[in-house]
Short mmCIF file of C-alpha atoms in Angstrom, two decimals:
data_model
loop_
_atom_site.label_atom_id
_atom_site.label_comp_id
_atom_site.label_asym_id
_atom_site.label_seq_id
_atom_site.Cartn_x
_atom_site.Cartn_y
_atom_site.Cartn_z
CA MET A 177 39.21 -20.46 -58.03
CA SER A 178 38.64 -17.70 -59.91
CA LYS A 179 37.71 -14.11 -57.67
CA LYS A 180 34.37 -14.22 -58.40
CA GLU A 181 34.08 -17.91 -57.60
CA ILE A 182 35.82 -17.05 -54.34
CA ILE A 183 33.01 -14.11 -53.64
CA SER A 184 30.10 -16.24 -54.54
CA LEU A 185 31.20 -19.02 -52.22
CA ILE A 186 31.70 -16.71 -49.55
CA ILE A 187 28.21 -15.46 -50.32
CA LEU A 188 26.71 -19.02 -50.14
CA MET A 189 28.33 -20.05 -46.87
CA LEU A 190 26.81 -16.66 -45.64
CA VAL A 191 23.20 -17.12 -47.04
CA VAL A 192 23.82 -20.82 -45.28
CA GLY A 193 24.91 -19.49 -42.27
CA TYR A 194 22.21 -17.05 -41.68
CA GLY A 195 19.70 -19.32 -42.54
CA ALA A 196 21.48 -22.30 -39.98
CA TRP A 197 20.99 -19.70 -37.43
CA GLN A 198 17.40 -18.17 -38.13
CA TYR A 199 16.58 -22.18 -37.89
CA PHE A 200 18.01 -22.48 -34.37
CA HIS A 201 16.90 -20.07 -33.16
CA SER A 202 13.35 -19.50 -33.94
CA SER A 203 10.80 -19.14 -32.46
CA PHE A 204 6.95 -19.48 -32.23
CA THR A 205 4.90 -17.50 -29.76
CA GLN A 206 0.73 -18.43 -29.30
CA THR A 207 -1.97 -17.31 -27.12
CA LYS A 208 -4.82 -19.60 -26.70
CA SER A 209 -7.85 -19.89 -23.91
CA GLN A 210 -10.44 -22.12 -22.77
CA HIS A 211 -12.77 -22.31 -19.78
CA LEU A 212 -11.27 -23.97 -17.64
CA MET A 213 -11.47 -23.46 -13.17
CA ASP A 214 -14.86 -21.66 -13.00
CA THR A 215 -13.36 -18.47 -15.49
CA ILE A 216 -11.09 -17.90 -18.47
CA VAL A 217 -7.44 -19.11 -18.73
CA ARG A 218 -4.91 -17.89 -21.34
CA ILE A 219 -1.84 -19.36 -22.13
CA THR A 220 0.53 -18.17 -23.86
CA ALA A 221 3.72 -20.06 -24.84
CA THR A 222 6.45 -19.81 -26.73
CA SER A 223 8.36 -22.81 -28.61
CA LYS A 224 10.95 -23.67 -31.19
CA ASP A 225 8.19 -26.08 -32.21
CA LYS A 226 5.82 -24.34 -35.08
CA ASN A 227 3.48 -26.27 -33.43
CA VAL A 228 3.11 -24.66 -30.39
CA GLY A 229 -0.33 -24.05 -30.30
CA ALA A 230 -0.88 -28.36 -29.68
CA ARG A 231 1.42 -27.94 -26.94
CA ILE A 232 -0.86 -25.42 -25.48
CA ASP A 233 -4.05 -27.68 -26.24
CA SER A 234 -1.78 -30.53 -24.04
CA VAL A 235 -1.36 -28.13 -21.34
CA PHE A 236 -4.81 -27.29 -21.13
CA ALA A 237 -5.78 -30.94 -20.91
CA TYR A 238 -3.31 -31.33 -17.56
CA ILE A 239 -4.58 -28.23 -16.58
CA LYS A 240 -8.47 -29.82 -16.97
CA HIS A 241 -6.69 -33.31 -15.55
CA LEU A 242 -6.01 -31.74 -11.71
CA GLU A 243 -9.01 -29.37 -11.23
CA ASP A 244 -11.07 -32.58 -11.41
CA LYS A 245 -9.50 -34.39 -9.02
CA ILE A 246 -9.35 -30.92 -6.67
CA ASN A 247 -13.29 -29.88 -7.66
CA ASP A 248 -15.01 -30.61 -4.32
CA TYR A 249 -18.10 -29.75 -6.50
CA SER A 250 -17.62 -32.49 -8.77
CA GLU A 251 -18.83 -35.99 -7.75
CA ASP A 252 -16.08 -37.76 -9.98
CA SER A 253 -13.30 -36.06 -8.35
CA TRP A 254 -11.61 -37.58 -5.64
CA LEU A 255 -12.37 -34.62 -2.98
CA TRP A 256 -16.34 -34.98 -3.46
CA LYS A 257 -16.06 -38.57 -2.58
CA VAL A 258 -14.04 -37.70 0.75
CA ASN A 259 -15.79 -35.15 1.95
CA ASN A 260 -18.96 -37.00 0.77
CA SER A 261 -18.18 -41.04 2.27
CA ASP A 262 -19.16 -41.91 5.76
CA GLN A 263 -15.71 -43.49 6.27
CA THR A 264 -13.19 -41.04 8.10
CA SER A 265 -10.35 -43.11 6.98
CA PHE A 266 -8.74 -42.91 3.61
CA ASP A 267 -5.37 -42.97 1.67
CA MET A 268 -4.11 -40.13 0.85
CA ASP A 269 -3.26 -38.22 -2.82
CA PRO A 270 -0.15 -36.84 -3.73
CA ASP A 271 -1.85 -33.67 -4.87
CA ILE A 272 -4.16 -33.32 -1.97
CA TYR A 273 -1.14 -34.19 0.42
CA ASN A 274 0.54 -31.54 -1.70
CA LEU A 275 -1.76 -28.90 -0.89
CA LEU A 276 -2.73 -30.04 3.15
CA VAL A 277 0.86 -29.35 3.36
CA ILE A 278 0.98 -25.53 2.28
CA ALA A 279 -2.73 -24.45 3.87
CA ASP A 280 -1.34 -26.03 7.00
CA SER A 281 1.36 -23.60 7.15
CA LEU A 282 -1.40 -21.04 6.10
CA HIS A 283 -3.22 -21.56 9.20
CA LYS A 284 -0.54 -21.98 11.72
CA MET A 285 1.02 -18.62 10.15
CA THR A 286 -2.24 -16.58 10.73
CA ALA A 287 -3.32 -18.45 14.16
CA GLY A 288 -6.61 -20.54 12.44
CA ALA A 289 -7.78 -17.71 10.34
CA PHE A 290 -7.58 -19.46 6.80
CA ASP A 291 -9.11 -23.14 7.39
CA PRO A 292 -9.81 -24.94 4.30
CA THR A 293 -12.89 -26.53 6.25
CA ILE A 294 -15.00 -23.46 5.89
CA LYS A 295 -16.31 -25.09 2.75
CA PRO A 296 -19.63 -26.26 5.34
CA VAL A 297 -20.22 -22.33 5.90
CA TYR A 298 -19.24 -21.21 2.73
CA ASP A 299 -21.56 -23.85 1.18
CA LEU A 300 -24.44 -21.96 3.74
CA TRP A 301 -24.05 -19.02 2.88
CA GLY A 302 -24.57 -20.34 -1.39
CA PHE A 303 -21.15 -19.20 -3.25
CA GLY A 304 -18.68 -22.14 -4.00
CA SER A 305 -19.57 -23.34 -7.23
CA LYS A 306 -22.66 -20.95 -8.60
CA PRO A 307 -21.00 -18.01 -9.72
CA HIS A 308 -21.32 -14.52 -8.64
CA ALA A 309 -22.54 -13.07 -11.37
CA LYS A 310 -25.90 -15.69 -10.97
CA LEU A 311 -26.36 -15.01 -7.17
CA ASP A 312 -29.48 -12.56 -6.92
CA SER A 313 -30.15 -10.55 -3.48
CA LEU A 314 -33.72 -11.35 -4.12
CA THR A 315 -32.81 -14.79 -3.47
CA THR A 316 -29.69 -14.37 -1.58
CA ALA A 317 -29.77 -14.01 2.28
CA VAL A 318 -27.54 -13.83 5.33
CA PRO A 319 -27.94 -17.57 7.37
CA ASP A 320 -30.07 -17.99 10.53
CA SER A 321 -27.51 -17.35 13.52
CA THR A 322 -28.38 -20.65 14.53
CA ILE A 323 -27.88 -22.81 11.77
CA LEU A 324 -24.50 -20.66 11.02
CA ALA A 325 -23.51 -21.76 14.73
CA LYS A 326 -23.92 -25.09 14.20
CA THR A 327 -21.92 -25.47 10.80
CA LEU A 328 -19.29 -23.57 12.76
CA GLU A 329 -19.36 -26.74 14.69
CA ASN A 330 -17.51 -28.70 11.64
CA VAL A 331 -14.80 -26.31 10.90
CA GLY A 332 -11.74 -26.47 11.90
CA PHE A 333 -8.13 -27.88 10.90
CA ASP A 334 -7.09 -29.45 13.76
CA LYS A 335 -10.23 -31.79 13.27
CA ILE A 336 -7.88 -33.78 10.77
CA LYS A 337 -4.45 -36.25 10.25
CA TYR A 338 -3.02 -36.86 7.81
CA ASP A 339 -0.06 -37.91 6.52
CA ALA A 340 1.80 -38.68 2.88
CA ARG A 341 0.15 -42.09 3.08
CA HIS A 342 -3.55 -41.57 5.15
CA LEU A 343 -6.23 -38.83 5.87
CA TYR A 344 -8.75 -39.11 8.56
CA LYS A 345 -11.30 -36.78 8.56
CA PRO A 346 -14.36 -37.05 10.82
CA LYS A 347 -17.55 -37.26 9.30
CA GLY A 348 -19.60 -33.96 8.32
CA VAL A 349 -15.58 -31.90 8.12
CA GLN A 350 -15.29 -30.74 4.57
CA LEU A 351 -12.07 -29.72 2.91
CA ALA A 352 -11.87 -27.37 0.23
CA PHE A 353 -8.67 -25.67 -1.92
CA GLY A 354 -10.45 -22.98 -3.73
CA ALA A 355 -7.99 -20.70 -2.07
CA ILE A 356 -4.55 -22.09 -3.16
CA ALA A 357 -6.12 -24.79 -6.10
CA LYS A 358 -5.86 -22.02 -8.85
CA GLY A 359 -2.18 -21.46 -7.82
CA TYR A 360 -1.00 -25.21 -7.70
CA ILE A 361 -2.59 -26.13 -10.67
CA LEU A 362 -0.74 -22.84 -12.54
CA ASP A 363 2.45 -24.44 -10.64
CA ASN A 364 2.59 -27.77 -11.93
CA ALA A 365 1.30 -26.41 -15.43
CA ARG A 366 4.26 -24.09 -15.54
CA ASP A 367 6.30 -27.03 -14.79
CA TYR A 368 4.67 -29.45 -17.42
CA MET A 369 5.09 -26.73 -20.01
CA LYS A 370 8.45 -26.77 -19.83
CA THR A 371 8.57 -30.43 -20.43
CA LEU A 372 7.26 -29.72 -23.47
CA GLY A 373 9.59 -27.67 -24.83
CA ILE A 374 7.82 -23.92 -24.02
CA THR A 375 10.40 -22.13 -23.25
CA SER A 376 8.62 -19.40 -21.97
CA GLY A 377 5.25 -18.01 -21.50
CA ASN A 378 2.44 -17.65 -18.66
CA ILE A 379 -0.77 -18.62 -17.76
CA ASP A 380 -3.68 -15.91 -16.50
CA CYS A 381 -6.76 -16.62 -14.50
CA ARG A 382 -7.50 -13.16 -13.87
CA SER A 383 -7.10 -13.96 -10.49
CA SER A 384 -4.09 -15.93 -10.16
CA MET A 385 -1.05 -15.87 -12.28
CA THR A 386 2.36 -17.17 -13.14
CA PHE A 387 5.65 -16.21 -15.60
CA PHE A 388 8.45 -17.43 -16.96
CA GLY A 389 11.48 -17.43 -19.21
CA THR A 390 11.26 -13.95 -20.44
CA ASN A 391 13.80 -11.34 -19.67
CA LEU A 392 10.86 -8.52 -20.17
CA PRO A 393 8.99 -7.63 -17.37
CA GLN A 394 5.15 -8.12 -17.86
CA GLN A 395 2.89 -5.19 -16.79
CA VAL A 396 0.07 -6.51 -13.93
CA TYR A 397 -2.95 -4.79 -13.12
CA ILE A 398 -4.86 -4.91 -9.96
CA GLN A 399 -8.70 -4.87 -10.41
CA HIS A 400 -10.80 -2.31 -9.04
CA PRO A 401 -12.80 -3.75 -6.03
CA MET A 402 -15.49 -0.95 -5.85
CA LEU A 403 -15.77 -0.92 -9.73
CA SER A 404 -16.04 -2.48 -12.78
CA GLN A 405 -14.05 -5.08 -13.55
CA ASP A 406 -12.24 -3.49 -16.54
CA ASP A 407 -11.79 -1.08 -14.18
CA TYR A 408 -7.99 -1.49 -12.48
CA ILE A 409 -6.92 0.33 -8.87
CA ALA A 410 -3.26 0.03 -8.98
CA SER A 411 0.21 -1.63 -12.00
CA PHE A 412 3.28 -2.77 -11.26
CA LYS A 413 5.74 -4.81 -13.93
CA ILE A 414 6.54 -8.62 -12.81
CA LYS A 415 8.97 -10.68 -14.16
CA ASN A 416 9.56 -14.78 -13.79
CA SER A 417 7.08 -14.75 -10.84
CA SER A 418 3.90 -15.39 -9.36
CA VAL A 419 0.71 -12.77 -8.96
CA GLY A 420 -2.44 -13.94 -6.87
CA THR A 421 -5.10 -11.78 -5.87
CA SER A 422 -7.96 -12.17 -3.74
CA GLY A 423 -11.17 -9.82 -3.39
CA ASN A 424 -14.36 -8.93 -2.28
CA TYR A 425 -15.87 -8.42 -5.32
CA GLN A 426 -15.04 -12.10 -6.99
CA GLN A 427 -17.93 -13.80 -5.32
CA PHE A 428 -20.65 -11.49 -3.63
CA PHE A 429 -24.00 -10.44 -3.07
CA GLU A 430 -25.57 -7.64 -1.83
CA LEU A 431 -28.42 -7.00 0.68
CA ASP A 432 -30.15 -3.58 2.23
CA GLY A 433 -26.70 -1.86 1.33
CA VAL A 434 -24.35 -4.55 2.82
CA ARG A 435 -21.89 -5.95 0.25
CA TYR A 436 -21.47 -10.02 1.94
CA HIS A 437 -18.56 -12.01 0.02
CA HIS A 438 -16.87 -15.21 0.19
CA ILE A 439 -13.75 -14.78 2.05
CA LEU A 440 -15.10 -15.74 5.94
CA ASN A 441 -13.85 -15.46 9.18
CA PRO A 442 -14.04 -19.19 10.00
CA PHE A 443 -14.41 -18.30 13.86
CA THR A 444 -17.31 -15.98 13.20
CA GLY A 445 -18.46 -17.42 9.91
CA TYR A 446 -18.89 -14.11 8.48
CA PRO A 447 -17.11 -12.51 5.31
CA VAL A 448 -14.16 -10.23 6.68
CA PRO A 449 -15.22 -6.96 7.01
CA SER A 450 -13.34 -3.10 5.63
CA VAL A 451 -10.95 -5.49 3.63
CA TYR A 452 -11.56 -5.11 -0.26
CA SER A 453 -8.61 -6.44 -2.20
CA CYS A 454 -5.30 -8.18 -1.76
CA THR A 455 -2.36 -9.08 -4.18
CA VAL A 456 0.62 -11.02 -3.45
CA ILE A 457 3.93 -11.80 -5.34
CA HIS A 458 5.34 -14.87 -5.26
CA PRO A 459 7.85 -16.97 -6.61
CA SER A 460 4.60 -19.87 -6.04
CA ALA A 461 1.17 -19.71 -7.46
CA ALA A 462 0.04 -21.57 -4.73
CA TRP A 463 1.97 -19.69 -2.18
CA ALA A 464 0.75 -16.35 -4.10
CA ASP A 465 -2.52 -17.26 -4.14
CA GLY A 466 -2.80 -19.21 -0.83
CA LEU A 467 -1.25 -16.07 0.74
CA SER A 468 -3.88 -13.48 -0.81
CA THR A 469 -6.64 -15.63 0.61
CA ALA A 470 -4.64 -15.58 4.60
CA LEU A 471 -3.71 -11.97 4.44
CA PHE A 472 -6.98 -11.10 3.67
CA LEU A 473 -8.41 -12.65 6.09
CA LEU A 474 -6.40 -10.65 8.74
CA PRO A 475 -6.12 -7.11 10.38
CA PRO A 476 -4.14 -5.10 7.46
CA GLU A 477 -1.32 -3.97 9.45
CA GLN A 478 -1.05 -7.78 10.70
CA ALA A 479 -1.38 -9.07 7.59
CA ILE A 480 1.26 -6.49 6.38
CA GLU A 481 3.81 -7.66 8.26
CA LEU A 482 3.47 -11.36 7.96
CA ALA A 483 3.92 -10.66 4.69
CA ARG A 484 7.32 -8.00 4.70
CA SER A 485 8.37 -11.98 7.27
CA ILE A 486 8.10 -14.05 4.08
CA LYS A 487 10.97 -14.15 1.49
CA ASP A 488 10.59 -13.51 -1.80
CA CYS A 489 7.11 -12.37 -0.52
CA ASP A 490 5.34 -8.49 -1.64
CA ALA A 491 1.86 -7.58 -1.05
CA VAL A 492 -0.65 -5.09 -1.13
CA ILE A 493 -3.82 -4.94 1.53
CA TYR A 494 -7.41 -2.33 0.19
CA PHE A 495 -9.00 -1.57 3.31
CA ASP A 496 -11.63 0.96 3.98
CA GLN A 497 -10.28 3.31 6.73
CA ASN A 498 -13.00 5.70 8.04
CA GLY A 499 -14.51 5.44 4.90
CA SER A 500 -12.09 6.38 2.54
CA THR A 501 -10.22 3.26 0.78
CA VAL A 502 -6.07 3.03 1.66
CA SER A 503 -3.39 1.06 1.12
CA LEU A 504 -0.22 -0.85 2.72
CA LYS A 505 1.93 -2.54 1.09
CA THR A 506 5.83 -4.09 1.96
CA MET A 507 8.64 -1.67 0.45
CA GLY A 508 9.51 -3.72 -2.77
CA MET A 509 6.34 -3.02 -4.58
CA LYS A 510 8.14 0.24 -5.37
CA LYS A 511 11.06 -1.64 -7.17
CA ILE A 512 8.44 -3.37 -9.25
CA GLY A 513 7.24 -0.07 -10.67
CA PHE A 514 4.11 -0.27 -8.04
CA SER A 515 1.80 3.24 -9.24
CA GLU A 516 -2.02 3.29 -7.42
CA LYS A 517 -5.05 5.56 -8.42
CA LEU A 518 -6.94 6.44 -5.21
#
């Protein structure tokens, strides 16, 4: 073989080798959005399969399946049927059981402030399935105190009993998992994405987010609770974790200069005063989601101490103090490039 032929062969081998390397290391990334869970859900996914868009569509269908089961306002859902049944004993659904276990833990952590049986009071205030943008202060009013007190009689997580196979719920007591459901669905959808060969990605539905499989931190913004939706009060960077935010701006109405929002104290039936928003970072989207509401329900100082006691948990809480917006945060927020503009 001549020298020229040897050089040509080497070049050919290099070209084939580079082509093979590109083939085995190539990836495709796509972002798609759908309206699910009463919000816009945006999924970004990276896969070696160029048909990654079809896989994202499969994830949307998976999310819709879980939403249909957990949606307490859909007459076709498991939860609606249980809430509106005259029966008191039910065969347990696995997803409902998982949600009850998380809710039970949050209920105990907060001495009852987090309570998934708040639904009758929630509905009395006119929140729930009605988007906050459609709430009209001219037609929305603070509930009558007598009716509110009567409705509170059906609130209390200790009224229900459950295990992995059965649920006992007195008639009139209703369950809702709005404070956990998005995060729970995101956790399951993220795991489902991995089974589809998606190597990295994120799911963003504004108040709940989860990220996985990336070496690059992602910038996350916390919406300003008292300004427009496009304004932010703080930002930080996150890598392969989850974020949950609860705020007094997500569902509310204003009457006589007072904002009445959807995060209700289960002991009084009234919105939690003075707190504006709470953002939690946790490996589990369900726990980030649930904790953001649970901490919102507590006095800020007590809430941040609770956050500090939870493994792999960081949080920031915004609230009113003598007419000014102030914050409390865990020490871990400094490690992720946290900055705020108060």
